[in-house]
Tab-separated table of C-alpha atoms in Angstrom:
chain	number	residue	atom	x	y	z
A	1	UNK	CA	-0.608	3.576	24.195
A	2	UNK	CA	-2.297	0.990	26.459
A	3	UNK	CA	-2.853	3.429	29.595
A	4	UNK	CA	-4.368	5.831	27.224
A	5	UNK	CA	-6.850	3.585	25.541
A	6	UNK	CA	-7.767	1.690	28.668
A	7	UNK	CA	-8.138	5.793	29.969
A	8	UNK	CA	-10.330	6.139	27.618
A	9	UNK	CA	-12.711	3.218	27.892
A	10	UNK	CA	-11.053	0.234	25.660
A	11	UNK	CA	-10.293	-2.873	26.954
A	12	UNK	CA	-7.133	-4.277	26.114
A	13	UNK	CA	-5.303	-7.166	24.713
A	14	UNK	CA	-1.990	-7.465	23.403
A	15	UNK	CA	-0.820	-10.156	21.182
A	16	UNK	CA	2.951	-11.033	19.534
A	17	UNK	CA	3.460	-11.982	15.925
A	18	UNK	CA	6.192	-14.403	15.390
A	19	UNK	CA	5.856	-15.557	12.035
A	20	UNK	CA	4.684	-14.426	8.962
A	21	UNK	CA	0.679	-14.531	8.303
A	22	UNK	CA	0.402	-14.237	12.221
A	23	UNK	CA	-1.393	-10.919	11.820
A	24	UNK	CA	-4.024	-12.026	9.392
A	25	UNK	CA	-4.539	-14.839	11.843
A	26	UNK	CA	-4.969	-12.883	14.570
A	27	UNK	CA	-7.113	-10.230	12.978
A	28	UNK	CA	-9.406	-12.831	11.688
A	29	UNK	CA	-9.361	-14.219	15.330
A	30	UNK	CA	-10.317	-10.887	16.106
A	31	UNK	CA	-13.240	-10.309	13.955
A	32	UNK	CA	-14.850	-13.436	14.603
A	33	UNK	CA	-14.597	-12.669	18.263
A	34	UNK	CA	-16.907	-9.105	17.360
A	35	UNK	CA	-13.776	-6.880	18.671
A	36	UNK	CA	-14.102	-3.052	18.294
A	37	UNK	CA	-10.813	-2.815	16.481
A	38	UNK	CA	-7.574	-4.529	15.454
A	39	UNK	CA	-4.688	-2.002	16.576
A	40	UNK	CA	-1.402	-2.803	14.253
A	41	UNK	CA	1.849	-2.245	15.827
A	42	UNK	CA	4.011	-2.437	12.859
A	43	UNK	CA	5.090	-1.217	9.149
A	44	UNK	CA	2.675	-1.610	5.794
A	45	UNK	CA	3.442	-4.790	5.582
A	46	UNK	CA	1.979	-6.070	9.259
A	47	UNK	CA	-0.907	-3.657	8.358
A	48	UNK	CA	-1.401	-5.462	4.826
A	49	UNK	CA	-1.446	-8.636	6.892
A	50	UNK	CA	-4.282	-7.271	9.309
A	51	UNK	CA	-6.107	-6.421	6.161
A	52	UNK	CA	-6.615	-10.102	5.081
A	53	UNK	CA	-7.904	-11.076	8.151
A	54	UNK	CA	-10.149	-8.280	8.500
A	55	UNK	CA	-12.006	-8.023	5.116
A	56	UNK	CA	-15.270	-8.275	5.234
A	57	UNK	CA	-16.106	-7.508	9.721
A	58	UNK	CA	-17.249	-5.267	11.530
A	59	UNK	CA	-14.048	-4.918	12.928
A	60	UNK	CA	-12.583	-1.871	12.473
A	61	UNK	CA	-8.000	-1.393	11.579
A	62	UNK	CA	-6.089	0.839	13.584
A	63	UNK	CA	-2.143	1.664	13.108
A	64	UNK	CA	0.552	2.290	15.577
A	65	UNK	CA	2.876	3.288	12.826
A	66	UNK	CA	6.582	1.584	13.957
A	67	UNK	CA	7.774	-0.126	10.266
A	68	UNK	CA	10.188	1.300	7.862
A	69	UNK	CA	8.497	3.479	5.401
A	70	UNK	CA	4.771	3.647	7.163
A	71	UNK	CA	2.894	4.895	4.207
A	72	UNK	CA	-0.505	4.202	5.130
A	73	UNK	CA	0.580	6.322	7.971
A	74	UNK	CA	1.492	8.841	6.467
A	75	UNK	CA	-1.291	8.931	3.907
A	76	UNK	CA	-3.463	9.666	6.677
A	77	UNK	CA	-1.408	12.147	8.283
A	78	UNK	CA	-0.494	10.344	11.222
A	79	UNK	CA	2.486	11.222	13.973
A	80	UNK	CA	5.394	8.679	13.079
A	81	UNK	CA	7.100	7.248	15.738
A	82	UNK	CA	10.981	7.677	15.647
A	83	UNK	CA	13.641	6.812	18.621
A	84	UNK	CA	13.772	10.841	19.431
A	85	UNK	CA	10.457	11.187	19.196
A	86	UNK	CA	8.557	8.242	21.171
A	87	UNK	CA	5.463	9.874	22.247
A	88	UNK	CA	3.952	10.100	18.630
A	89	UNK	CA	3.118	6.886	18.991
A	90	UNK	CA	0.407	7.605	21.807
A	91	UNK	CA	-0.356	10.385	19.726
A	92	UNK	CA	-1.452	8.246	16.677
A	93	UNK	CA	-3.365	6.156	18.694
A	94	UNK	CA	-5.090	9.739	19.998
A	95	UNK	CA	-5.648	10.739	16.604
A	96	UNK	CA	-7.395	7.876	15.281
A	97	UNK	CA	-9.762	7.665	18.345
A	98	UNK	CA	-11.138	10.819	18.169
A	99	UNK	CA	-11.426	10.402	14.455
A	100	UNK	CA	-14.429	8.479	12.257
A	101	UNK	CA	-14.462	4.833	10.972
A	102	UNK	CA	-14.722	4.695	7.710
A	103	UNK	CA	-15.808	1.559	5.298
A	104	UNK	CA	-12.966	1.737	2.315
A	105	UNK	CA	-11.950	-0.406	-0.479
A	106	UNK	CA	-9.424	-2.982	-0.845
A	107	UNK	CA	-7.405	-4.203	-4.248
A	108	UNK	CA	-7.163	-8.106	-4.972
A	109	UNK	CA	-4.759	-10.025	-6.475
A	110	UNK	CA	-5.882	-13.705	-6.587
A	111	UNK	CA	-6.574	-14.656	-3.061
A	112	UNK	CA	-4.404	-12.028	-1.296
A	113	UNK	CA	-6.365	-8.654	-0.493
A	114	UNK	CA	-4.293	-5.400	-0.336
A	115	UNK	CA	-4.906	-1.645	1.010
A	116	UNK	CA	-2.074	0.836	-0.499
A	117	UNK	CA	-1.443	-0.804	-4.093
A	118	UNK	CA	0.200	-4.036	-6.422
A	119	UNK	CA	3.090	-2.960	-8.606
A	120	UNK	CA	4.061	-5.050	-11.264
A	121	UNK	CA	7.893	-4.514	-12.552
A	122	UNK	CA	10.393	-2.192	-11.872
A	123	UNK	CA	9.998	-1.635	-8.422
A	124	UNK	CA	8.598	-5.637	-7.389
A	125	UNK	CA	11.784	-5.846	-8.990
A	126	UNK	CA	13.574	-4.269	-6.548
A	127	UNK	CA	11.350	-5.409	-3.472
A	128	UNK	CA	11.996	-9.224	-4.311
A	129	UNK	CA	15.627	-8.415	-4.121
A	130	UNK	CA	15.305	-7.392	-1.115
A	131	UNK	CA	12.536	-9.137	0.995
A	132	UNK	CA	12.186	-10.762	2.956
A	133	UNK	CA	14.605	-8.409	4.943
A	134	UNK	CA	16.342	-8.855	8.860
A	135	UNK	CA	15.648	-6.792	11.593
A	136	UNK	CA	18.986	-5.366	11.060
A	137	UNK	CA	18.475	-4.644	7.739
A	138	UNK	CA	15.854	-3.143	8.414
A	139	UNK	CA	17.168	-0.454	10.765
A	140	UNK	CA	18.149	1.081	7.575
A	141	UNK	CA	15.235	2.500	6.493
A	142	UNK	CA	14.663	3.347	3.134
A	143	UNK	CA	18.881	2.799	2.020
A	144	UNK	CA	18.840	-0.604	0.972
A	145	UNK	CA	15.939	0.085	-1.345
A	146	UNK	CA	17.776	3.084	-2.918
A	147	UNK	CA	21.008	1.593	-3.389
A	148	UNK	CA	18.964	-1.481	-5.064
A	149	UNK	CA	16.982	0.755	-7.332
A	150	UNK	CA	20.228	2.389	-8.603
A	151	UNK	CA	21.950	-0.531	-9.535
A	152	UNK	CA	18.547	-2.182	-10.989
A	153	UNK	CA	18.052	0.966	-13.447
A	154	UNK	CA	21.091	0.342	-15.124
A	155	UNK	CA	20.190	-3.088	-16.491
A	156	UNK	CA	16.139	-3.047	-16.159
A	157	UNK	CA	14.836	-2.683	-20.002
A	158	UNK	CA	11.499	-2.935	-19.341
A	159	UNK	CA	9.084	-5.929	-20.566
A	160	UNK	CA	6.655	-5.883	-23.634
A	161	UNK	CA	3.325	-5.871	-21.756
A	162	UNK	CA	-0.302	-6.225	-22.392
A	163	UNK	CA	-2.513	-4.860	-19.877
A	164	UNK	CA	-6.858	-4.457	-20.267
A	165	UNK	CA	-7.937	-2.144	-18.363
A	166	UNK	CA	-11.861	-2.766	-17.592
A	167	UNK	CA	-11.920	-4.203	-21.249
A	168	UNK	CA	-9.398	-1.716	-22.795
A	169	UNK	CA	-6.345	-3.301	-23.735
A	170	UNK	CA	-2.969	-0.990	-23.086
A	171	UNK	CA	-0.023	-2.169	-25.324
A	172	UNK	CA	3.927	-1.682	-25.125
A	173	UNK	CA	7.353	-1.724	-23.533
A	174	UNK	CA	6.406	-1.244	-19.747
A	175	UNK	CA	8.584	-0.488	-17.059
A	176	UNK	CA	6.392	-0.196	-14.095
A	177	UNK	CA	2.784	-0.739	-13.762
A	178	UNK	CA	1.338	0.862	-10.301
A	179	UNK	CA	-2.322	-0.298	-9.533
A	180	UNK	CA	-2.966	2.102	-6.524
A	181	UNK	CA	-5.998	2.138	-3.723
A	182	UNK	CA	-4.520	5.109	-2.104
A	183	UNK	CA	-2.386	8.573	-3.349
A	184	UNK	CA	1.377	7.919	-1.994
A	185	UNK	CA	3.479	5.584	-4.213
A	186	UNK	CA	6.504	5.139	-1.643
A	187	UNK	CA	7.107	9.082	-0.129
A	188	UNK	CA	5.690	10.204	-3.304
A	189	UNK	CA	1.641	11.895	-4.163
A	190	UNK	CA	1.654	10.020	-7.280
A	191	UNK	CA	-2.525	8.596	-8.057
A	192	UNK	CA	-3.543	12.605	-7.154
A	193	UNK	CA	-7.095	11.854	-7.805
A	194	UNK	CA	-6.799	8.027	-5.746
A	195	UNK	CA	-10.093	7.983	-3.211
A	196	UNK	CA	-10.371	5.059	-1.016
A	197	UNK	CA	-13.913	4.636	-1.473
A	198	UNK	CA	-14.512	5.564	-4.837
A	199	UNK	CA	-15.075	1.560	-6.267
A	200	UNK	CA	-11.969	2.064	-8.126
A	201	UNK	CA	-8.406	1.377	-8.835
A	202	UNK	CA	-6.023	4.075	-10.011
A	203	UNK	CA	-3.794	2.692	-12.995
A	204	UNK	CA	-0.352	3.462	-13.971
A	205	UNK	CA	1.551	1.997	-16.797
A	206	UNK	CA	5.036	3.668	-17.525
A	207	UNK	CA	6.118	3.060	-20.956
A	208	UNK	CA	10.413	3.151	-22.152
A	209	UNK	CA	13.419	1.464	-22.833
A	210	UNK	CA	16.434	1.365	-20.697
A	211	UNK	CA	18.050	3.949	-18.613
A	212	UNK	CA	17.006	7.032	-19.899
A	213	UNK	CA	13.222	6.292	-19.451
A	214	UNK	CA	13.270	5.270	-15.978
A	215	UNK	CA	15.513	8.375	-14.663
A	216	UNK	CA	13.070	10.284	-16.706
A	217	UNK	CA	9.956	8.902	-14.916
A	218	UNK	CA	11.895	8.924	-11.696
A	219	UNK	CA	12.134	12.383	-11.935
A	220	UNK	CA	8.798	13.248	-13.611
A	221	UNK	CA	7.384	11.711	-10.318
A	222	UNK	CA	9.343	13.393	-8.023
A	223	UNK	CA	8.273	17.416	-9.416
A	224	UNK	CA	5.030	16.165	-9.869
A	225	UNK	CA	4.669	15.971	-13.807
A	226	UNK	CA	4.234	12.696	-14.827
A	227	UNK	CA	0.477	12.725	-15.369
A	228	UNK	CA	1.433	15.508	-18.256
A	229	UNK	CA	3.809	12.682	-19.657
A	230	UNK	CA	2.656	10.793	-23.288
A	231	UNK	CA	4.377	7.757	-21.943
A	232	UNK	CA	2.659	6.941	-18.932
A	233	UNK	CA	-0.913	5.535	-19.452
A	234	UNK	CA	-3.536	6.872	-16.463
A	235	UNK	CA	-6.497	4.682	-16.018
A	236	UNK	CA	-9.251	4.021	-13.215
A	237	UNK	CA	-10.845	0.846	-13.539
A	238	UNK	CA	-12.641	-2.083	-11.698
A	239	UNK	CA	-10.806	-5.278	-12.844
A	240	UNK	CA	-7.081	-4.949	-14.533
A	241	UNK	CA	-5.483	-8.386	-16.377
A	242	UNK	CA	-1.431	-7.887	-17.088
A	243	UNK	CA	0.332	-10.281	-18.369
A	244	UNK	CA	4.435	-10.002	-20.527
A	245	UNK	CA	6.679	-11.650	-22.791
A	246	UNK	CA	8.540	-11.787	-19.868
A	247	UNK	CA	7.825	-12.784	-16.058
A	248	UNK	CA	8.011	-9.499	-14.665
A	249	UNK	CA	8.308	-9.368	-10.257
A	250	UNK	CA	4.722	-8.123	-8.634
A	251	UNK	CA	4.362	-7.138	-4.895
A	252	UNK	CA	1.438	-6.008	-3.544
A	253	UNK	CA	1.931	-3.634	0.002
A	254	UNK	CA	5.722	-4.166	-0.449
A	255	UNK	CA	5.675	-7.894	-0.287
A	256	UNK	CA	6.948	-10.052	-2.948
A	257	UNK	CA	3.944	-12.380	-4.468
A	258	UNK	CA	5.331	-13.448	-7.875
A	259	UNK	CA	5.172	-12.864	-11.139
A	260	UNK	CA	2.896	-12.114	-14.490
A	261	UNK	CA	0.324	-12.942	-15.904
A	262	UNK	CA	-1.524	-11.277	-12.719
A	263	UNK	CA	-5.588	-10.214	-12.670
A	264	UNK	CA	-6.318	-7.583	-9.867
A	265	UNK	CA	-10.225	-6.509	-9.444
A	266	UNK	CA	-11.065	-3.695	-6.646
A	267	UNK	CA	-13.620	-4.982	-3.610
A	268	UNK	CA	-15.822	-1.960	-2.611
A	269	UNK	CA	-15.354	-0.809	0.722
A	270	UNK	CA	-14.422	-4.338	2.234
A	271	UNK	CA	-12.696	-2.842	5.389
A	272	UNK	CA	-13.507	-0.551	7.707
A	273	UNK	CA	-10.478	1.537	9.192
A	274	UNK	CA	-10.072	4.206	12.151
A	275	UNK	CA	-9.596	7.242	10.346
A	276	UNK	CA	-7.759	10.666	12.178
A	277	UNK	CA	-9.318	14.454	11.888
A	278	UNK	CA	-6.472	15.473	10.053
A	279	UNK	CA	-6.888	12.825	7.147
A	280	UNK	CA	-6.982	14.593	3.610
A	281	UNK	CA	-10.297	14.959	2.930
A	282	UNK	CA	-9.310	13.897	-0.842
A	283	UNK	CA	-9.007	10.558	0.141
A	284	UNK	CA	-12.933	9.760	0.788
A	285	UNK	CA	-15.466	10.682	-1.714
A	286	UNK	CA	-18.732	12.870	-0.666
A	287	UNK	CA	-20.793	9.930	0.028
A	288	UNK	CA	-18.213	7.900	1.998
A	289	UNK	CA	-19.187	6.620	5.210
């Protein structure tokens, strides 16, 4: 990836995270420093990092997709890199050169900025079982989350909830709320009409009790139906204020960051990114620049 940038007229460095927040230290190093772009090597949660350091600049976020589930990726139609297929990963970095940079928006949740979405419940539930994760772990993939989710369905109830949506207040027995920047929810299209530089947040709340209910969103997700589904509440809004009967888990990005009462707002195109040709024109509303 280096020989091809530096081939075509970037000037390189290349720095090591050790620790976590390294990335949102070096990004901000980055920005202040007037750099071109911030290149992540990593999953969504590296990215995530970037993100924090990069809100606000001029300088613009580029991915080298190597993580586990590389959503952001794949929301912008990126190659993936994979042991048998190596090259992709020069090929991403191809792809977003001779693409556009685009300003887009960023969600935040108290002092923490994030670029795919928060999720309050169900699945925070899961990811705080499970991260911080090894390396090992992580080799994996997607497994450990499954396995998790299985067993966590069979004893997750859900949580009364209040949630006000840009003033409108959303009552009931919640399993998962999904406050999404972007379309994919894991591998799944699930905000459809999510535009990263619309000024909004796209709002889930799935309503049930027990078992039943979460196989039946599970599913309703998976063929594509659950926006025709009574029990699942579909808002966009500016500013969103949760808070339960019961602590329920929230991670934003897939990283653990604690528990209700929450307030998210959206920040209008707060980040500029490196965007590829091949990017769903969906994502970017007809004024975006």
């Amino acid at each position: 990836v280096r020989r091809e940038l530096v081939r075509r007229g970037w000037s390189i460095e290349i720095e090591t995270t050790r620790l976590r927040g390294d990335a949102s230290l070096l990004a901000r190093q980055a920005a202040r420093a007037g750099l071109d772009a911030v290149w992540v090597a990593g999953g969504d949660g590296t990215a995530s990092e970037a993100v924090n350091g990069l809100v606000g600049s001029e300088t613009a976020l580029g991915i080298l997709p190597v993580g586990t589930g590389n959503i952001w990726a794949r929301q912008l139609r990126l190659p993936i890199y994979t042991i048998t297929h190596p090259f992709r990963l020069r090929e991403a970095a191809i792809a977003q050169v001779e693409g556009q940079v685009r300003a887009v928006d960023v969600g935040q949740l108290n002092d923490r900025y994030f670029l795919l979405w928060a999720g309050i419940g169900f699945g925070a539930q899961v990811t705080t079982e499970l991260e911080p994760r090894s390396r090992r772990t992580k080799r994996l993939g997607a497994l450990p989350y499954a396995i998790a989710a299985i067993m966590l369905a069979r004893e997750f109830s859900g949580v009364r909830t209040n949630a006000v949506l840009d003033g409108r207040l959303v009552r009931g027995r919640t399993i998962l709320i999904l406050v999404s920047n972007i379309q994919m929810y894991a591998f799944f299209r699930v905000a459809r009409q999510a535009q990263l530089d619309d000024g909004l947040l796209d709002v889930f709340v799935f309503k049930g009790l027990g078992l039943s209910y979460t196989i039946r969103h599970a599913a309703k997700i998976l063929s594509g139906r659950h926006l025709q589904d009574p029990r699942v509440v579909q808002r966009q809004a500016r500013q969103i204020t949760v808070w339960t009967e019961e602590p329920m888990a929230v991670q934003v990005d897939g990283d653990p960051v604690g528990t209700t009462p929450v307030s998210l707002r959206v920040v209008p195109r707060a980040i500029r990114i490196l965007v590829p040709p091949r990017a769903p024109l969906s994502l970017f509303s007809a004024d975006g620049s």
